[in-house]
PDB file of C-alpha atoms in Angstrom:
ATOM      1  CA  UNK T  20      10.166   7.518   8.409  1.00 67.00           C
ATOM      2  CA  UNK T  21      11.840   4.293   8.577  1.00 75.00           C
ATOM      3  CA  UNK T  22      11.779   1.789   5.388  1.00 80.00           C
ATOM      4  CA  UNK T  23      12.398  -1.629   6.517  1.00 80.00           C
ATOM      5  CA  UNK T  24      15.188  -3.508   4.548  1.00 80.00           C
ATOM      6  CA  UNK T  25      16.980  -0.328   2.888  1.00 87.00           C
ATOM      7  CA  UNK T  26      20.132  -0.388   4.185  1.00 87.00           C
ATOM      8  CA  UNK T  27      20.948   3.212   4.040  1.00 87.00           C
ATOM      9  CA  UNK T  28      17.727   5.170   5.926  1.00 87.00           C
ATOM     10  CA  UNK T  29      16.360   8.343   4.230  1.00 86.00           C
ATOM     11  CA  UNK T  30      18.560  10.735   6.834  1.00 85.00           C
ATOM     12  CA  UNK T  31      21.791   8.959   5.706  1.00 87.00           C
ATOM     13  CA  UNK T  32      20.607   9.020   1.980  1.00 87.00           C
ATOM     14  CA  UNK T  33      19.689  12.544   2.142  1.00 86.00           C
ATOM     15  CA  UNK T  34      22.967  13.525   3.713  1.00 87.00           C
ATOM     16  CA  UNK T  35      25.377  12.077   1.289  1.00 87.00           C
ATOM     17  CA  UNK T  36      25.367  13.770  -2.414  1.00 88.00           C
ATOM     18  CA  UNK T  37      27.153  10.341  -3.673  1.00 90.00           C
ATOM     19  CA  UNK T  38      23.502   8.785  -3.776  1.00 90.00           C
ATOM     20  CA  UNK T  39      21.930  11.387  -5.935  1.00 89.00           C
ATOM     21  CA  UNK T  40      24.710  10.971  -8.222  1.00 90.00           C
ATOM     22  CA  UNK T  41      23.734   7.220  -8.698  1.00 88.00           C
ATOM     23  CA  UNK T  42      20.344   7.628  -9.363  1.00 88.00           C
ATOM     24  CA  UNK T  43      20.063  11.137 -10.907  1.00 88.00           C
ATOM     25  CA  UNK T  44      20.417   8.647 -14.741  1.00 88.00           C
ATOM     26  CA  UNK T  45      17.271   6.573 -13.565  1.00 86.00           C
ATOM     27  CA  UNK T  46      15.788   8.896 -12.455  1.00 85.00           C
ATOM     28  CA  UNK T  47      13.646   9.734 -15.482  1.00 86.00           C
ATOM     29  CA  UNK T  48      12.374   5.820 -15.357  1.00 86.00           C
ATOM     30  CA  UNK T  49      10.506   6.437 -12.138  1.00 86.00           C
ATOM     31  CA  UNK T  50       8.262   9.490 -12.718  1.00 81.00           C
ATOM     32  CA  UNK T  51       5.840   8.806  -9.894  1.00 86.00           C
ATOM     33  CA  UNK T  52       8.611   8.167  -7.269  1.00 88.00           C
ATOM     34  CA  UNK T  53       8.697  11.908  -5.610  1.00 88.00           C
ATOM     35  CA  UNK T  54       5.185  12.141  -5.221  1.00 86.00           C
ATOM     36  CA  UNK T  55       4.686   8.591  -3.158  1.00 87.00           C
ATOM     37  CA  UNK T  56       7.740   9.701  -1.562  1.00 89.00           C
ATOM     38  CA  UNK T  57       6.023  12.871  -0.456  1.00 86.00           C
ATOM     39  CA  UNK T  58       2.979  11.026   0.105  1.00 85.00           C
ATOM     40  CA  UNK T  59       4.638   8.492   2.085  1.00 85.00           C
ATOM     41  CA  UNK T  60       6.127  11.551   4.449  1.00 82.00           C
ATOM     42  CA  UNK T  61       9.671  10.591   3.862  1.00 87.00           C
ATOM     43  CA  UNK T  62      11.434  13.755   3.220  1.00 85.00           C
ATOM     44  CA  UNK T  63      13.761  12.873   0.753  1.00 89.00           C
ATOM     45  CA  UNK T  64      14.420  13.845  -3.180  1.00 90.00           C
ATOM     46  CA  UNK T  65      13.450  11.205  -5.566  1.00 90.00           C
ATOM     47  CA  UNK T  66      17.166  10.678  -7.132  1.00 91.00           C
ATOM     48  CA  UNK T  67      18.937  10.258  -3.572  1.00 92.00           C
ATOM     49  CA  UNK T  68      16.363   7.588  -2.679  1.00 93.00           C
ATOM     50  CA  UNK T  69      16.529   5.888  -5.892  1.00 92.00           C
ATOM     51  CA  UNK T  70      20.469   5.990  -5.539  1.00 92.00           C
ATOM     52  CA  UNK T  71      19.756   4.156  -2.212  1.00 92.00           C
ATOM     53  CA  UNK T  72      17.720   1.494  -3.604  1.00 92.00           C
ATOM     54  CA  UNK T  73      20.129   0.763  -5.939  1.00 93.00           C
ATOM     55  CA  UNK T  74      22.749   0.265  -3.564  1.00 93.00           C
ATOM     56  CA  UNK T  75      20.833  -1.397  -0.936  1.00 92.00           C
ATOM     57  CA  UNK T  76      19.521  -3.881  -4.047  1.00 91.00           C
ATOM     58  CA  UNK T  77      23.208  -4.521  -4.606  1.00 91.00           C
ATOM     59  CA  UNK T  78      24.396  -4.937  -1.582  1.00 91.00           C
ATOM     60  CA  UNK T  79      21.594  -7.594  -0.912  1.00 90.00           C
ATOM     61  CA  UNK T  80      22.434  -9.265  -4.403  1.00 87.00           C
ATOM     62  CA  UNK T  81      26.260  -9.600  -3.555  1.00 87.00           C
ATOM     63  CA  UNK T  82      25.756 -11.354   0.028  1.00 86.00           C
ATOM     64  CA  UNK T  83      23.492 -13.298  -1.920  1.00 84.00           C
ATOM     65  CA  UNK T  84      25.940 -14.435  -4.515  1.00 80.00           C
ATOM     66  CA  UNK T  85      28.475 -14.544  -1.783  1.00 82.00           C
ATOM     67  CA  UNK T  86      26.411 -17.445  -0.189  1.00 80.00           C
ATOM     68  CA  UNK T  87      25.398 -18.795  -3.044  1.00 78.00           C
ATOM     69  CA  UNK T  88      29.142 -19.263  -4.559  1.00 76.00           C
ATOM     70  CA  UNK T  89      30.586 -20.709  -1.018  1.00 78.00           C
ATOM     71  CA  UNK T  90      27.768 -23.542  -1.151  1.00 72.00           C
ATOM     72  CA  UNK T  91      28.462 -24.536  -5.051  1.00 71.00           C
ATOM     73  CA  UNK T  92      32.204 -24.491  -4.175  1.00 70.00           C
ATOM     74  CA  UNK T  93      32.258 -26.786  -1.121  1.00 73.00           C
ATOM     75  CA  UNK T  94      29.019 -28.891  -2.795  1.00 70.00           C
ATOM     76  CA  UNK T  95      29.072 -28.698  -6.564  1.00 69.00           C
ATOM     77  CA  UNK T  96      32.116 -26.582  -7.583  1.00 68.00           C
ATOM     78  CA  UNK T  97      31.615 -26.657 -11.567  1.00 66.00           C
ATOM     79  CA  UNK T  98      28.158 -24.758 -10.624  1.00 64.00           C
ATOM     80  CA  UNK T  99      30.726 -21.765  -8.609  1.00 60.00           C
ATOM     81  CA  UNK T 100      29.876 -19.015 -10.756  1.00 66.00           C
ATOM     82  CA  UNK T 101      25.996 -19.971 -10.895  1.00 65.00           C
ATOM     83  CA  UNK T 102      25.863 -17.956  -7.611  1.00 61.00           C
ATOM     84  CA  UNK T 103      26.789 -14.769  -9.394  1.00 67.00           C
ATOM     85  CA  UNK T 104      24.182 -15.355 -12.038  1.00 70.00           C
ATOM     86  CA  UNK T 105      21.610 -15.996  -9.066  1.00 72.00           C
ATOM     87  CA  UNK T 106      22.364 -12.986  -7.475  1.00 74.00           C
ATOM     88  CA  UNK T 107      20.506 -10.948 -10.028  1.00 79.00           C
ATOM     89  CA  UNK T 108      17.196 -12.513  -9.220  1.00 82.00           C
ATOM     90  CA  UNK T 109      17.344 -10.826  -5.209  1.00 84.00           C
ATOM     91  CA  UNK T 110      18.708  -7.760  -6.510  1.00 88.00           C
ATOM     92  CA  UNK T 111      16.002  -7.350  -9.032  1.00 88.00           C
ATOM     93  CA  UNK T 112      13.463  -8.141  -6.202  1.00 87.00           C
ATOM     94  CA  UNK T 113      14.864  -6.059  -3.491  1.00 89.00           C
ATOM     95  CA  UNK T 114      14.890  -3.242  -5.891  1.00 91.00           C
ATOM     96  CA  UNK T 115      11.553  -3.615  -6.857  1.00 90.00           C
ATOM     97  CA  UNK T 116      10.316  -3.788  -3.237  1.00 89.00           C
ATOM     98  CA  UNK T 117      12.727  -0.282  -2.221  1.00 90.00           C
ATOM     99  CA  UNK T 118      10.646   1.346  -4.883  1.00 91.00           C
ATOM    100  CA  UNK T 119       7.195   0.421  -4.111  1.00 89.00           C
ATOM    101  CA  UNK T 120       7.328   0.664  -0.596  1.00 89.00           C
ATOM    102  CA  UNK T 121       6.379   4.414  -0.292  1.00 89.00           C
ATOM    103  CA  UNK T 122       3.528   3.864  -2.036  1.00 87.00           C
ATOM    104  CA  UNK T 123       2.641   0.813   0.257  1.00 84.00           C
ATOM    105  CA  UNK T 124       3.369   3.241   3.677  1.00 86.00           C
ATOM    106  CA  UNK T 125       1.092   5.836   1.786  1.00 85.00           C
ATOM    107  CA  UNK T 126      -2.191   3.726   0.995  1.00 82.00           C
ATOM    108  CA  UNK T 127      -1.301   2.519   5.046  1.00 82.00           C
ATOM    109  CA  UNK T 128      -1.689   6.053   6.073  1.00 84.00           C
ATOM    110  CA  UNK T 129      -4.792   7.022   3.500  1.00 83.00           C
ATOM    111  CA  UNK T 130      -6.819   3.177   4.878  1.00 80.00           C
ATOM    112  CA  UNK T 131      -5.832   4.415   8.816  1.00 82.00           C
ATOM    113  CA  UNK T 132      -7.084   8.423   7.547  1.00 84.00           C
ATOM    114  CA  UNK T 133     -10.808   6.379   5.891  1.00 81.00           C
ATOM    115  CA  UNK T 134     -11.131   4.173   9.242  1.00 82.00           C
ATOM    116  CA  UNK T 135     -11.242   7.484  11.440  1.00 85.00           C
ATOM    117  CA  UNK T 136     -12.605  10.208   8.552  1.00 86.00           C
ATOM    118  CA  UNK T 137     -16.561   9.719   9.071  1.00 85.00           C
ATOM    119  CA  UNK T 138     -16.088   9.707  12.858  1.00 87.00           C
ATOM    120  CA  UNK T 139     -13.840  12.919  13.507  1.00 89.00           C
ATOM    121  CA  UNK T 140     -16.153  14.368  10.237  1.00 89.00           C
ATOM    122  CA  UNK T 141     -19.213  13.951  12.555  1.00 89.00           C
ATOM    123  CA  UNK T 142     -17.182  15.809  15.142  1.00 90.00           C
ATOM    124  CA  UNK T 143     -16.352  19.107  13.669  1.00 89.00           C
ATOM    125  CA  UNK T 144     -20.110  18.779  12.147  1.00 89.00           C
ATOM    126  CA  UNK T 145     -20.774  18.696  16.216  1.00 90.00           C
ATOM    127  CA  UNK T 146     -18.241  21.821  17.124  1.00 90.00           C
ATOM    128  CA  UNK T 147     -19.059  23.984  14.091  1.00 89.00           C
ATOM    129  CA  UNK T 148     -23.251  23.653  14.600  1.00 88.00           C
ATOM    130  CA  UNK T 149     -22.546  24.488  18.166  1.00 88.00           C
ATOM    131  CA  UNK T 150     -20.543  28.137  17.161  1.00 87.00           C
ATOM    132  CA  UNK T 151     -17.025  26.801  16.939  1.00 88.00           C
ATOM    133  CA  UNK T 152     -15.056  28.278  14.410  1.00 87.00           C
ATOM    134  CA  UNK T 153     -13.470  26.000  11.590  1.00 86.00           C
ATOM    135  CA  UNK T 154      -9.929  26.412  12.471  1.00 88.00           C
ATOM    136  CA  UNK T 155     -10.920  25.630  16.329  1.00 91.00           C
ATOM    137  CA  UNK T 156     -12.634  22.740  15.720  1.00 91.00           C
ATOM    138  CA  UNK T 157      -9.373  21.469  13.096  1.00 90.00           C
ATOM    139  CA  UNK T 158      -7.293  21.994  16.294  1.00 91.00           C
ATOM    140  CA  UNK T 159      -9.722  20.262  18.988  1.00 92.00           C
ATOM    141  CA  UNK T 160      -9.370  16.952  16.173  1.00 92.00           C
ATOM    142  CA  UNK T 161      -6.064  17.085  15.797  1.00 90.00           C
ATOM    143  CA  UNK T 162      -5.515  16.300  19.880  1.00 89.00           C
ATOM    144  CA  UNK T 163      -7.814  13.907  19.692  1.00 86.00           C
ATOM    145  CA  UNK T 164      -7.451  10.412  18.904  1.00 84.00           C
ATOM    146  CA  UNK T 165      -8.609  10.421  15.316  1.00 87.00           C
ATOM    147  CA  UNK T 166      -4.786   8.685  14.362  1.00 86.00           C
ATOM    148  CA  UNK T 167      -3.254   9.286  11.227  1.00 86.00           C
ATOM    149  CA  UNK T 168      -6.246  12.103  10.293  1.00 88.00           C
ATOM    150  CA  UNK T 169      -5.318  13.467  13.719  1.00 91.00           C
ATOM    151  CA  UNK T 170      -1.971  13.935  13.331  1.00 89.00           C
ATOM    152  CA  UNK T 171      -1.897  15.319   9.525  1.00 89.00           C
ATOM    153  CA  UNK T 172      -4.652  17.887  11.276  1.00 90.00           C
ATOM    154  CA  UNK T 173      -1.644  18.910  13.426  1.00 91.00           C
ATOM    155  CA  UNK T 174       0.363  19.620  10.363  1.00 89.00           C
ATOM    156  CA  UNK T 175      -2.280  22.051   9.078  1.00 90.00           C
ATOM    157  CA  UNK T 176      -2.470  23.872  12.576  1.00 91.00           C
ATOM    158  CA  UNK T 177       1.268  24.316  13.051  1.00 91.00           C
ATOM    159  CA  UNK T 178       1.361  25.776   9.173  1.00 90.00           C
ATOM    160  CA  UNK T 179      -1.679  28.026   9.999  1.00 90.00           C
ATOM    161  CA  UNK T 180      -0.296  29.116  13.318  1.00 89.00           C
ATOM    162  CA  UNK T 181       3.168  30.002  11.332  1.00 90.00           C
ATOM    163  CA  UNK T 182       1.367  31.954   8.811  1.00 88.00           C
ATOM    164  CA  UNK T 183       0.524  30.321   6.312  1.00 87.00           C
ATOM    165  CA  UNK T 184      -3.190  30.021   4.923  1.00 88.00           C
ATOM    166  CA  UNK T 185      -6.282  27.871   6.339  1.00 88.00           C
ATOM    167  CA  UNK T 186      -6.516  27.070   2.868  1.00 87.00           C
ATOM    168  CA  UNK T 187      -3.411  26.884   1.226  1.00 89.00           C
ATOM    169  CA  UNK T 188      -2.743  23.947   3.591  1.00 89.00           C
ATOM    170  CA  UNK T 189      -5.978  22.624   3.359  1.00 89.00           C
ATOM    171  CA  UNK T 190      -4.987  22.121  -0.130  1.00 88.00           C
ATOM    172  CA  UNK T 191      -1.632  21.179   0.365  1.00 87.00           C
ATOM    173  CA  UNK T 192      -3.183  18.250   2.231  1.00 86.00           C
ATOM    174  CA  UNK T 193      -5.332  17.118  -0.099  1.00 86.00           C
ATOM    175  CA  UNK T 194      -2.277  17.187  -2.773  1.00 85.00           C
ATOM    176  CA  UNK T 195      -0.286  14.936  -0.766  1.00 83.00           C
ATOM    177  CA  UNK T 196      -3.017  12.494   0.781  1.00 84.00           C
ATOM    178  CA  UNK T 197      -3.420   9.274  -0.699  1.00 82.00           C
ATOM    179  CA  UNK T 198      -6.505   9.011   0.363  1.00 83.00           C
ATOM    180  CA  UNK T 199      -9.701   9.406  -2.164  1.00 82.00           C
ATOM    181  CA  UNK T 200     -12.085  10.273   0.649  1.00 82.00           C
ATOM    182  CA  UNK T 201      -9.888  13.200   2.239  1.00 87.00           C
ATOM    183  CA  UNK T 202      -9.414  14.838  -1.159  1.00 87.00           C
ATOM    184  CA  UNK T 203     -13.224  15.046  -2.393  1.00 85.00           C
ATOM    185  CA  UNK T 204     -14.220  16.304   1.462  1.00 86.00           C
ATOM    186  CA  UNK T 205     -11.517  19.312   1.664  1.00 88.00           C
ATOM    187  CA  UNK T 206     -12.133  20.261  -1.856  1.00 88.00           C
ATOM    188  CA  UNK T 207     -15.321  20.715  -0.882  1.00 86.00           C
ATOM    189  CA  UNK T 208     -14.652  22.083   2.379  1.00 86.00           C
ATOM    190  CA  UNK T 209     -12.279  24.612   0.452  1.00 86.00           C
ATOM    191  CA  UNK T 210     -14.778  25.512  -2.055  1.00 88.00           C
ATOM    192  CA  UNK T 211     -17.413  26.165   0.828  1.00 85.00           C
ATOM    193  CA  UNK T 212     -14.725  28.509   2.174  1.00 84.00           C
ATOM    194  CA  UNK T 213     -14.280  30.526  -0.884  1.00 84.00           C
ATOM    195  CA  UNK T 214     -18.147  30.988  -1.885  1.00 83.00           C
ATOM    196  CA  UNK T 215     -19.018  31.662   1.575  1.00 81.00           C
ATOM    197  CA  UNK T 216     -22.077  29.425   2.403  1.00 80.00           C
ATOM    198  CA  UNK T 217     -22.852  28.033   5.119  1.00 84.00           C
ATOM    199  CA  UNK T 218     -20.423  25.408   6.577  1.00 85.00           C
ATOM    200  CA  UNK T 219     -22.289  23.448   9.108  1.00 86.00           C
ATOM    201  CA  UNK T 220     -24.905  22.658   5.875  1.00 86.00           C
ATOM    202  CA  UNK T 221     -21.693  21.741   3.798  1.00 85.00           C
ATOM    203  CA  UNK T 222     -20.365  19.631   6.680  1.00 86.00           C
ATOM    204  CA  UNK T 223     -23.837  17.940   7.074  1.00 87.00           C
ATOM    205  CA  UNK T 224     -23.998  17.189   3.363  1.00 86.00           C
ATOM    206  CA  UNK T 225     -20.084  15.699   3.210  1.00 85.00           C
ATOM    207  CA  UNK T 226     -21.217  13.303   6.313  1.00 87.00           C
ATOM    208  CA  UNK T 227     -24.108  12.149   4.637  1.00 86.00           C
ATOM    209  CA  UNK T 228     -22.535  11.964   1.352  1.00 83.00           C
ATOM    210  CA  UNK T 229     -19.241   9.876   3.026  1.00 82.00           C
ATOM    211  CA  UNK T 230     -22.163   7.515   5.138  1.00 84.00           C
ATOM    212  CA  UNK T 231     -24.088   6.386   1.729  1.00 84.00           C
ATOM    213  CA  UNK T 232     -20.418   6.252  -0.591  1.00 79.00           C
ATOM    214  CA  UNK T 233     -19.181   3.932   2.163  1.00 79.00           C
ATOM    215  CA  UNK T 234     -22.579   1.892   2.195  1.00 83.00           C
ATOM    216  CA  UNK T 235     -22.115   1.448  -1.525  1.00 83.00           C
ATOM    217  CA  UNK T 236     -18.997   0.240  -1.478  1.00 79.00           C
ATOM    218  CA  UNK T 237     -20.207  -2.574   1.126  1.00 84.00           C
ATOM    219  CA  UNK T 238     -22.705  -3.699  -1.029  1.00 85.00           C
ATOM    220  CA  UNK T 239     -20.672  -3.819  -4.475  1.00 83.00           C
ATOM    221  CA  UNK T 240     -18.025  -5.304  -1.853  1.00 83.00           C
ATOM    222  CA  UNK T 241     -20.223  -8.148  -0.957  1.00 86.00           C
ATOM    223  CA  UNK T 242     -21.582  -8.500  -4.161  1.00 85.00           C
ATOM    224  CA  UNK T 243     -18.171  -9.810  -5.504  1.00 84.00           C
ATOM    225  CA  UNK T 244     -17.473 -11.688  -2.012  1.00 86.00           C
ATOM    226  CA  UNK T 245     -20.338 -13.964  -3.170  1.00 86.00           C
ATOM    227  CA  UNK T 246     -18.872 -14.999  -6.378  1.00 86.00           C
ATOM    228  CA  UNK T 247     -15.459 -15.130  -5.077  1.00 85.00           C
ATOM    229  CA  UNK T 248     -16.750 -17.679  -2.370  1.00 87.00           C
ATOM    230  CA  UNK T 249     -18.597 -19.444  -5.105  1.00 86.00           C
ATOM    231  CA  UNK T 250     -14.651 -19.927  -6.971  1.00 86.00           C
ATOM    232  CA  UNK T 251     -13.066 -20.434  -3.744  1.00 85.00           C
ATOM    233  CA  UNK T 252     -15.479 -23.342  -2.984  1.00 85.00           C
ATOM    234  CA  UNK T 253     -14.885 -24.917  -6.382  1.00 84.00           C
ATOM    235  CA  UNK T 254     -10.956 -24.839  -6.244  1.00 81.00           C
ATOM    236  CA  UNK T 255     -10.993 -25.905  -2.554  1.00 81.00           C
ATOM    237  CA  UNK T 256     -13.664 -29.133  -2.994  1.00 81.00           C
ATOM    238  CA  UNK T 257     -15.032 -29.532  -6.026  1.00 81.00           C
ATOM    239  CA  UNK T 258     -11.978 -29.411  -8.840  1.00 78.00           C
ATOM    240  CA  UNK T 259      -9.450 -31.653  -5.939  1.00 80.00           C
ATOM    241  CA  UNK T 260     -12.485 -34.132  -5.828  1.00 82.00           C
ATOM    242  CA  UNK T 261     -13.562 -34.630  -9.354  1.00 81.00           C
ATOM    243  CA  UNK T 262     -10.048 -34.294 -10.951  1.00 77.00           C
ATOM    244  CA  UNK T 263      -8.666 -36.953  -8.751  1.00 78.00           C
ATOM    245  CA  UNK T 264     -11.343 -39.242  -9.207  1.00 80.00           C
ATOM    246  CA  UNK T 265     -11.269 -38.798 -13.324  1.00 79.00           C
ATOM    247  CA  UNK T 266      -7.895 -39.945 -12.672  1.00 77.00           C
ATOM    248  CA  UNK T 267      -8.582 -42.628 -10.957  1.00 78.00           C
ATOM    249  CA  UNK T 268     -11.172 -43.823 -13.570  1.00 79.00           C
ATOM    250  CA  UNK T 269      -8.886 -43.177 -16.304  1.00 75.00           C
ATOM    251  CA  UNK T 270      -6.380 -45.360 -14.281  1.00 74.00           C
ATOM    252  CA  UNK T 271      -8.498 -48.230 -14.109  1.00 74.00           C
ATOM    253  CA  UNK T 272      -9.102 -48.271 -18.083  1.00 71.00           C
ATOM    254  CA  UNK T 273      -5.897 -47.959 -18.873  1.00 66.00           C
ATOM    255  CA  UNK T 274      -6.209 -44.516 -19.968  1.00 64.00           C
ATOM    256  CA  UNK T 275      -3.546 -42.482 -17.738  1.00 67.00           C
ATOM    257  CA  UNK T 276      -0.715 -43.515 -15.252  1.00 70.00           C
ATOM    258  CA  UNK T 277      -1.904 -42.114 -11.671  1.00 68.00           C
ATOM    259  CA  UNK T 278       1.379 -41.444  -9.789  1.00 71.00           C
ATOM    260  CA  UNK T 279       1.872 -39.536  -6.621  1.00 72.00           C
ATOM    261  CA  UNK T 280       3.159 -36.904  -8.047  1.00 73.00           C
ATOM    262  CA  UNK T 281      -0.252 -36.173  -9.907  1.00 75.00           C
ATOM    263  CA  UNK T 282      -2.189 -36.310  -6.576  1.00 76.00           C
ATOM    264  CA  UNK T 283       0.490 -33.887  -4.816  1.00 77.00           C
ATOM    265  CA  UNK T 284      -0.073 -31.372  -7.992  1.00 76.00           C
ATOM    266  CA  UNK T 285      -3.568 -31.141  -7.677  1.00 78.00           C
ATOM    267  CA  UNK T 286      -3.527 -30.542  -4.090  1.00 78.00           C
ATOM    268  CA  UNK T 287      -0.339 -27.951  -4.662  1.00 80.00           C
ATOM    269  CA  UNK T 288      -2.534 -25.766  -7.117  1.00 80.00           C
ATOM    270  CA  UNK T 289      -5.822 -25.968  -4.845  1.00 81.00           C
ATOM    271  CA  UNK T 290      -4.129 -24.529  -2.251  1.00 82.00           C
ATOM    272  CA  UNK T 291      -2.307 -21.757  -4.530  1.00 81.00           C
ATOM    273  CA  UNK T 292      -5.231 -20.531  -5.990  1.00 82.00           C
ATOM    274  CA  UNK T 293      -6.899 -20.714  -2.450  1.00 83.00           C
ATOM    275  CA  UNK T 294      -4.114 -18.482  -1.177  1.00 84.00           C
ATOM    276  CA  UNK T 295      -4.394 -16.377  -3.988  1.00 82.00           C
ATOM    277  CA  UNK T 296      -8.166 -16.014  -3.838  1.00 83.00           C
ATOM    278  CA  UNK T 297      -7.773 -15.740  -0.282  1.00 83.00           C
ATOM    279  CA  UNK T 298      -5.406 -12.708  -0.348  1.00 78.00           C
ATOM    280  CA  UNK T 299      -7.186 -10.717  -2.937  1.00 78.00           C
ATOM    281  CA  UNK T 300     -10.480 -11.025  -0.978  1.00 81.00           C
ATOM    282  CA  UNK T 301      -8.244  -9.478   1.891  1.00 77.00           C
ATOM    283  CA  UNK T 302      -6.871  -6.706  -0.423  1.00 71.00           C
ATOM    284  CA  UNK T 303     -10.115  -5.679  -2.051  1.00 74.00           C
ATOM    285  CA  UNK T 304     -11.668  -5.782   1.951  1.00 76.00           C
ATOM    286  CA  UNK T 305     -12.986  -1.482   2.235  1.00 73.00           C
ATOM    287  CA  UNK T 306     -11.281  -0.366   4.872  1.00 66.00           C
ATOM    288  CA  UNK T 307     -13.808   1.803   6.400  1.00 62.00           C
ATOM    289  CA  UNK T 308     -14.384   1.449  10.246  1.00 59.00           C
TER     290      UNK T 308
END
């Protein structure tokens, strides 16, 4: 797995014991790191990543200052050593974003395992009702084009097929999955397995339950997309026009000094807040089908 903007790539960090030196003393400040890590499929120990990030974020920082410094010294040389000072803000930043990006490529791989879950779950309902055995079915999904689902269905047959058990990397999955959905469906899948009841009933039940979970977050979803249209609607019409003409009125009496720069303010934080609204409507979107 490749994570864009670290300079040195898991492999390289992995190889080289100098990086796990550097981060083994932070590594205590970053508790959560090893599991998005392993959730994020990138096969690396916590303290040689974190020893990459910190290098990476310095290495950024200095051809940063580096730039920073030449342009004060040609432009405004008694601001030189402001560069150096500046250079903290991008390493600070690039750090952050090294650290938080395996948990942004996990939640990627746990919205791509929701959008094909109820669709390959109606599948093996399909294969098991018609006599197919569960580990059969597991290994007809996994070839087909179910993506990310598909694919960590491939891990669990090539772990089966090399001894390990059904089970055991059933719940190995649902350990490392970021995904809410896949963890409540092969816990109960497991626990099916271990009382022994019938699986094409269980199966039936986990489709049904995933079809009215997934209707019930449209409607809460919507819910809040009405209000958030009502705010967005106020910010983007109704603030920009009243403020401005307030102003205006105030103007004419004296009251307040319109200037340009007023006018350009107003329209400045419209458009932030717009973004902003705009954004988390994206973010808080279910990502379902």
């Amino acid at each position: 797995m490749r994570v864009p903007l670290l300079i040195f790539q898991p492999a390289t960090l992995a190889a080289n014991p100098m990086f796990a030196r550097v981060g083994k003393p932070f590594r205590h400040m970053f508790g959560n790191l090893q599991l998005a890590l392993k959730k994020a499929e990138i096969d690396i120990h916590a303290e040689a990543y974190l020893g990459g990030a910190i290098v990476s974020a310095l290495t950024w920082a200095l051809v940063f200052g580096i730039l920073m410094s030449s342009y004060f010294f040609f432009y405004k040389p008694d601001l030189v050593f402001a560069g150096a000072e500046l250079a903290l803000l991008p390493f600070f930043l690039f750090f952050l974003i090294h650290i938080y990006y395996p948990s942004i490529i996990a939640n990627k791989i746990s919205e791509d395992v929701n959008q094909n879950l109820l669709f390959a779950l109606r599948d093996m309902l399909i294969q098991v009702s018609a006599g197919v055995s569960l580990f059969e079915s597991i290994k007809n999904i996994s070839r087909s084009g179910y993506g990310e689902f598909s694919r960590i269905l491939r891990q669990v047959v090539t772990r089966v097929e090399s001894g390990t058990d059904m089970l055991k990397a059933l719940e190995d999955v649902a350990f490392c999955t970021n995904s809410e959905y896949l963890k409540k469906i092969i816990w109960q899948l497991v626990t099916t397995l271990y009382a022994g009841a019938n699986l094409s009933v269980a199966l039936n039940s986990i489709v049904h339950m995933l079809v009215d979970y997934n209707r019930n977050l449209i409607k809460s979803y919507t819910a809040e997309l009405n209000f958030l249209i009502l705010i967005y609607l106020l910010v983007a019409a109704v603030v920009p026009t009243i403020g401005m003409t307030v102003m205006i009125v105030f103007s004419v009496f004296g009251a307040l000094e319109v200037s340009e720069m007023m006018f350009l303010g107003i329209v400045g934080f419209s458009f932030a807040v717009q973004m902003m609204l705009a954004g988390y409507m994206l973010i808080k979107r279910p990502h379902l089908y």
